[in-house]
Amino acid sequence: LHNSFAATWCGKKLESSAEEETCRGQSELVVYRASSMKQFRMLSWRSWICRLRNHKETHLMLVLTLFFAVLMGLVYFQIDNTQTGVQSRNGAIFMALMQMTMQQIAPTIAVFAADLPMYMKEHKSRQYTMTTLYLSKMVGDLPFQLAIPFIFSCALYFLVGFPATGSTFFRFVLATGLTANAAASMGYLLGCAAPDASVANFMQPMVLMPNMLLSGFMINLDDIPVYLQPISYLSLARYGLAAQSINIWSSEEYD
């Protein structure tokens, strides 16, 4: 795949209208072999093909998604609308968000770190920019990052017994999907910042724990110390939990 990808750019004729980019700390211009649009199109196609060919990872992700959705659905199965059920439903909402966050960060955090030598070699040979590579990776994985939260939400929602209204269900799926994609973007960020895959994996708890602690579920947002209040605004789980709580508890079934 790499050879055919390189041959597409280098085989017959290099485009004369190449893109120019000024590198920091250097006065010379870097001329790339293809336009930004062609770089993005080819890299997105390569990312999509690589994902499709990785059958084991795709099948494992689907199995894990269904397994955790059914497991959580059985734990929180058809919770009653009582005072004690409120706490249990809030727990189901929080655990659903954290499951999607962890499941999306784990595979994306090693995307760049694992193949960094290859990317750097291709970049230095002026095949594409790092910005184009980053955007194409996100776009190439987007269908899977949308499908996984949708499957998880469909299985969990009706097992738990959340409000049986179409608008509440679709907002639940939307909030779960947005949280999952934000977590995937954070995984890409950590993967770019880490020098290798092992360091990236060690950095993962440093991101997940603050997200959980400062989400407003473990501790009320007003009780968070003043010096940690600004950090709480960086918590993905905080916004996902707020969106899901408003969506569920503002349903007509609880009026």
Tab-separated table of C-alpha atoms in Angstrom:
chain	number	residue	atom	x	y	z
A	1	LEU	CA	0.000	0.000	0.000
A	2	HIS	CA	2.844	2.346	0.846
A	3	ASN	CA	4.569	1.605	-2.468
A	4	SER	CA	1.442	2.225	-4.504
A	5	PHE	CA	0.784	5.378	-2.514
A	6	ALA	CA	4.269	6.690	-3.208
A	7	ALA	CA	4.104	5.624	-6.833
A	8	THR	CA	0.953	7.635	-7.333
A	9	TRP	CA	2.882	10.751	-6.440
A	10	CYS	CA	6.311	9.912	-7.781
A	11	GLY	CA	5.740	7.510	-10.675
A	12	LYS	CA	5.141	9.544	-13.811
A	13	LYS	CA	5.397	13.247	-13.296
A	14	LEU	CA	5.532	15.587	-10.351
A	15	GLU	CA	2.965	18.314	-10.344
A	16	SER	CA	4.429	21.671	-11.242
A	17	SER	CA	1.929	23.598	-9.127
A	18	ALA	CA	3.278	22.296	-5.829
A	19	GLU	CA	2.379	23.765	-2.490
A	20	GLU	CA	4.917	25.809	-0.577
A	21	GLU	CA	5.272	25.876	3.172
A	22	THR	CA	7.636	27.893	5.336
A	23	CYS	CA	9.235	25.897	8.151
A	24	ARG	CA	9.829	27.535	11.504
A	25	GLY	CA	13.394	28.448	12.097
A	26	GLN	CA	14.278	28.065	8.421
A	27	SER	CA	14.311	30.651	5.693
A	28	GLU	CA	13.967	28.225	2.768
A	29	LEU	CA	10.654	27.152	1.302
A	30	VAL	CA	9.606	23.491	1.351
A	31	VAL	CA	7.984	22.497	-1.929
A	32	TYR	CA	5.673	19.476	-1.702
A	33	ARG	CA	5.031	17.039	-4.488
A	34	ALA	CA	1.259	17.493	-4.544
A	35	SER	CA	-1.363	20.046	-3.652
A	36	SER	CA	-2.999	20.057	-0.215
A	37	MET	CA	-6.234	18.658	-1.601
A	38	LYS	CA	-4.493	15.754	-3.297
A	39	GLN	CA	-2.474	15.039	-0.166
A	40	PHE	CA	-5.645	14.987	1.905
A	41	ARG	CA	-7.514	12.788	-0.586
A	42	MET	CA	-4.743	10.200	-0.883
A	43	LEU	CA	-3.986	10.065	2.836
A	44	SER	CA	-7.675	9.721	3.724
A	45	TRP	CA	-8.007	6.872	1.235
A	46	ARG	CA	-4.923	5.144	2.661
A	47	SER	CA	-6.213	5.513	6.203
A	48	TRP	CA	-9.601	4.073	5.202
A	49	ILE	CA	-8.046	1.104	3.390
A	50	CYS	CA	-5.731	0.338	6.319
A	51	ARG	CA	-8.683	0.384	8.694
A	52	LEU	CA	-10.735	-1.958	6.504
A	53	ARG	CA	-7.841	-4.403	6.156
A	54	ASN	CA	-7.361	-4.557	9.911
A	55	HIS	CA	-10.170	-7.089	10.408
A	56	LYS	CA	-9.083	-8.258	13.854
A	57	GLU	CA	-9.120	-4.797	15.395
A	58	THR	CA	-12.460	-3.923	13.787
A	59	HIS	CA	-14.130	-7.154	14.900
A	60	LEU	CA	-12.654	-6.883	18.394
A	61	MET	CA	-13.923	-3.322	18.756
A	62	LEU	CA	-17.430	-4.374	17.737
A	63	VAL	CA	-17.400	-7.329	20.130
A	64	LEU	CA	-16.154	-5.171	23.023
A	65	THR	CA	-18.743	-2.512	22.274
A	66	LEU	CA	-21.608	-4.997	22.390
A	67	PHE	CA	-20.158	-6.781	25.411
A	68	PHE	CA	-19.879	-3.653	27.571
A	69	ALA	CA	-23.234	-2.315	26.364
A	70	VAL	CA	-25.024	-5.553	27.308
A	71	LEU	CA	-23.074	-5.882	30.583
A	72	MET	CA	-23.935	-2.340	31.666
A	73	GLY	CA	-27.500	-2.817	30.447
A	74	LEU	CA	-27.894	-5.908	32.613
A	75	VAL	CA	-26.388	-4.165	35.648
A	76	TYR	CA	-28.738	-1.174	35.264
A	77	PHE	CA	-31.595	-3.192	33.730
A	78	GLN	CA	-34.964	-1.362	33.713
A	79	ILE	CA	-34.296	0.843	36.725
A	80	ASP	CA	-37.429	2.086	38.510
A	81	ASN	CA	-38.322	5.772	38.570
A	82	THR	CA	-37.801	6.059	42.320
A	83	GLN	CA	-35.514	8.164	44.483
A	84	THR	CA	-32.906	5.414	44.593
A	85	GLY	CA	-33.323	4.913	40.859
A	86	VAL	CA	-32.178	8.480	40.223
A	87	GLN	CA	-28.718	7.705	41.559
A	88	SER	CA	-28.566	4.503	39.553
A	89	ARG	CA	-29.586	6.230	36.314
A	90	ASN	CA	-26.967	8.910	36.869
A	91	GLY	CA	-24.425	6.151	37.379
A	92	ALA	CA	-25.468	4.527	34.108
A	93	ILE	CA	-25.074	7.834	32.261
A	94	PHE	CA	-21.629	8.444	33.724
A	95	MET	CA	-20.358	4.927	33.102
A	96	ALA	CA	-21.603	5.024	29.503
A	97	LEU	CA	-19.639	8.212	28.869
A	98	MET	CA	-16.481	6.890	30.503
A	99	GLN	CA	-16.700	3.608	28.607
A	100	MET	CA	-16.888	5.436	25.285
A	101	THR	CA	-14.082	7.781	26.317
A	102	MET	CA	-11.713	4.968	27.250
A	103	GLN	CA	-12.654	2.864	24.232
A	104	GLN	CA	-11.961	5.734	21.824
A	105	ILE	CA	-8.724	6.978	23.403
A	106	ALA	CA	-7.072	3.562	23.597
A	107	PRO	CA	-6.806	2.808	19.838
A	108	THR	CA	-6.190	6.377	18.659
A	109	ILE	CA	-3.426	7.139	21.132
A	110	ALA	CA	-1.041	4.784	19.333
A	111	VAL	CA	-1.949	5.768	15.757
A	112	PHE	CA	0.854	8.301	15.288
A	113	ALA	CA	3.292	6.977	17.869
A	114	ALA	CA	3.433	3.482	16.343
A	115	ASP	CA	4.153	4.640	12.773
A	116	LEU	CA	6.015	7.857	13.547
A	117	PRO	CA	9.273	6.830	11.761
A	118	MET	CA	7.357	6.123	8.544
A	119	TYR	CA	5.438	9.388	8.753
A	120	MET	CA	8.601	11.389	9.364
A	121	LYS	CA	10.343	9.721	6.439
A	122	GLU	CA	7.459	10.465	4.091
A	123	HIS	CA	7.194	14.027	5.404
A	124	LYS	CA	10.909	14.686	4.902
A	125	SER	CA	10.614	13.354	1.359
A	126	ARG	CA	8.043	16.126	0.817
A	127	GLN	CA	5.082	13.882	0.177
A	128	TYR	CA	2.692	15.639	2.580
A	129	THR	CA	2.446	18.055	5.488
A	130	MET	CA	1.853	16.981	9.069
A	131	THR	CA	-1.363	18.999	9.201
A	132	THR	CA	-2.766	17.119	6.230
A	133	LEU	CA	-1.766	13.797	7.799
A	134	TYR	CA	-3.512	14.663	11.064
A	135	LEU	CA	-6.745	15.762	9.374
A	136	SER	CA	-6.810	12.776	7.030
A	137	LYS	CA	-6.387	10.359	9.940
A	138	MET	CA	-9.352	11.884	11.715
A	139	VAL	CA	-11.521	11.801	8.599
A	140	GLY	CA	-10.480	8.243	7.720
A	141	ASP	CA	-11.463	6.957	11.161
A	142	LEU	CA	-14.622	9.072	11.413
A	143	PRO	CA	-17.087	6.407	10.136
A	144	PHE	CA	-15.912	3.954	12.794
A	145	GLN	CA	-15.930	6.628	15.483
A	146	LEU	CA	-19.557	7.353	14.636
A	147	ALA	CA	-20.690	3.747	14.256
A	148	ILE	CA	-19.275	2.494	17.564
A	149	PRO	CA	-21.087	5.047	19.793
A	150	PHE	CA	-24.303	4.487	17.827
A	151	ILE	CA	-24.205	0.711	18.366
A	152	PHE	CA	-23.312	1.158	22.031
A	153	SER	CA	-26.095	3.687	22.627
A	154	CYS	CA	-28.774	1.608	20.889
A	155	ALA	CA	-27.983	-1.475	22.965
A	156	LEU	CA	-27.643	0.337	26.290
A	157	TYR	CA	-30.494	2.806	26.038
A	158	PHE	CA	-33.368	0.336	25.900
A	159	LEU	CA	-31.824	-2.127	28.358
A	160	VAL	CA	-31.531	0.542	31.044
A	161	GLY	CA	-35.037	1.813	30.325
A	162	PHE	CA	-34.330	5.448	29.579
A	163	PRO	CA	-37.305	7.559	28.394
A	164	ALA	CA	-38.974	5.909	25.401
A	165	THR	CA	-39.204	9.050	23.284
A	166	GLY	CA	-37.540	9.487	19.903
A	167	SER	CA	-36.105	12.954	20.584
A	168	THR	CA	-34.525	11.884	23.887
A	169	PHE	CA	-33.040	8.793	22.273
A	170	PHE	CA	-31.486	10.667	19.361
A	171	ARG	CA	-30.055	13.332	21.684
A	172	PHE	CA	-28.590	10.534	23.807
A	173	VAL	CA	-26.913	9.038	20.724
A	174	LEU	CA	-25.678	12.481	19.626
A	175	ALA	CA	-24.169	13.366	23.020
A	176	THR	CA	-22.488	9.961	23.266
A	177	GLY	CA	-21.070	10.281	19.765
A	178	LEU	CA	-19.734	13.793	20.321
A	179	THR	CA	-18.069	12.757	23.586
A	180	ALA	CA	-16.519	9.717	21.914
A	181	ASN	CA	-15.145	11.773	19.022
A	182	ALA	CA	-13.744	14.386	21.402
A	183	ALA	CA	-12.008	11.561	23.285
A	184	ALA	CA	-10.595	10.230	20.010
A	185	SER	CA	-9.209	13.675	19.186
A	186	MET	CA	-7.574	13.773	22.598
A	187	GLY	CA	-6.040	10.377	21.857
A	188	TYR	CA	-4.598	11.738	18.608
A	189	LEU	CA	-3.180	14.693	20.526
A	190	LEU	CA	-1.459	12.462	23.064
A	191	GLY	CA	-0.153	10.228	20.301
A	192	CYS	CA	1.405	13.220	18.541
A	193	ALA	CA	2.946	14.522	21.763
A	194	ALA	CA	4.448	11.185	22.822
A	195	PRO	CA	7.793	10.057	21.354
A	196	ASP	CA	6.644	6.425	21.110
A	197	ALA	CA	3.658	4.173	21.785
A	198	SER	CA	4.775	3.070	25.257
A	199	VAL	CA	5.041	6.639	26.507
A	200	ALA	CA	1.651	7.429	24.972
A	201	ASN	CA	0.061	4.552	26.887
A	202	PHE	CA	1.585	5.779	30.158
A	203	MET	CA	0.100	9.229	29.489
A	204	GLN	CA	-3.402	7.827	29.119
A	205	PRO	CA	-4.250	7.652	32.874
A	206	MET	CA	-2.991	11.223	33.275
A	207	VAL	CA	-5.831	12.319	31.010
A	208	LEU	CA	-8.585	9.914	32.081
A	209	MET	CA	-8.346	10.434	35.839
A	210	PRO	CA	-8.750	14.251	35.793
A	211	ASN	CA	-11.633	13.814	33.350
A	212	MET	CA	-13.400	11.509	35.790
A	213	LEU	CA	-12.622	13.419	38.985
A	214	LEU	CA	-13.546	16.859	37.631
A	215	SER	CA	-16.637	15.853	35.672
A	216	GLY	CA	-19.093	16.802	38.400
A	217	PHE	CA	-20.115	13.223	39.160
A	218	MET	CA	-17.545	12.272	41.788
A	219	ILE	CA	-17.736	15.711	43.397
A	220	ASN	CA	-20.088	18.650	42.913
A	221	LEU	CA	-18.636	21.277	40.619
A	222	ASP	CA	-19.107	23.969	43.287
A	223	ASP	CA	-17.073	21.900	45.776
A	224	ILE	CA	-14.030	21.613	43.509
A	225	PRO	CA	-11.148	23.684	44.968
A	226	VAL	CA	-10.712	27.106	43.407
A	227	TYR	CA	-7.248	26.299	42.079
A	228	LEU	CA	-8.667	23.313	40.160
A	229	GLN	CA	-11.747	25.056	38.793
A	230	PRO	CA	-10.057	26.140	35.521
A	231	ILE	CA	-8.880	22.557	34.870
A	232	SER	CA	-12.430	21.243	35.265
A	233	TYR	CA	-13.431	23.139	32.125
A	234	LEU	CA	-11.080	20.881	30.154
A	235	SER	CA	-12.912	17.734	31.266
A	236	LEU	CA	-14.731	16.068	28.379
A	237	ALA	CA	-16.896	14.089	30.788
A	238	ARG	CA	-18.143	17.322	32.382
A	239	TYR	CA	-19.875	18.473	29.209
A	240	GLY	CA	-21.044	15.016	28.208
A	241	LEU	CA	-22.504	14.381	31.665
A	242	ALA	CA	-24.268	17.753	31.691
A	243	ALA	CA	-25.745	17.174	28.236
A	244	GLN	CA	-26.944	13.655	29.040
A	245	SER	CA	-28.381	14.644	32.416
A	246	ILE	CA	-30.374	17.518	30.921
A	247	ASN	CA	-31.545	15.266	28.103
A	248	ILE	CA	-32.703	12.410	30.325
A	249	TRP	CA	-34.165	14.302	33.267
A	250	SER	CA	-35.969	16.906	31.174
A	251	SER	CA	-37.953	14.191	29.418
A	252	GLU	CA	-41.732	14.290	29.608
A	253	GLU	CA	-41.757	10.953	31.471
A	254	TYR	CA	-40.297	12.666	34.561
A	255	ASP	CA	-42.559	15.734	34.519
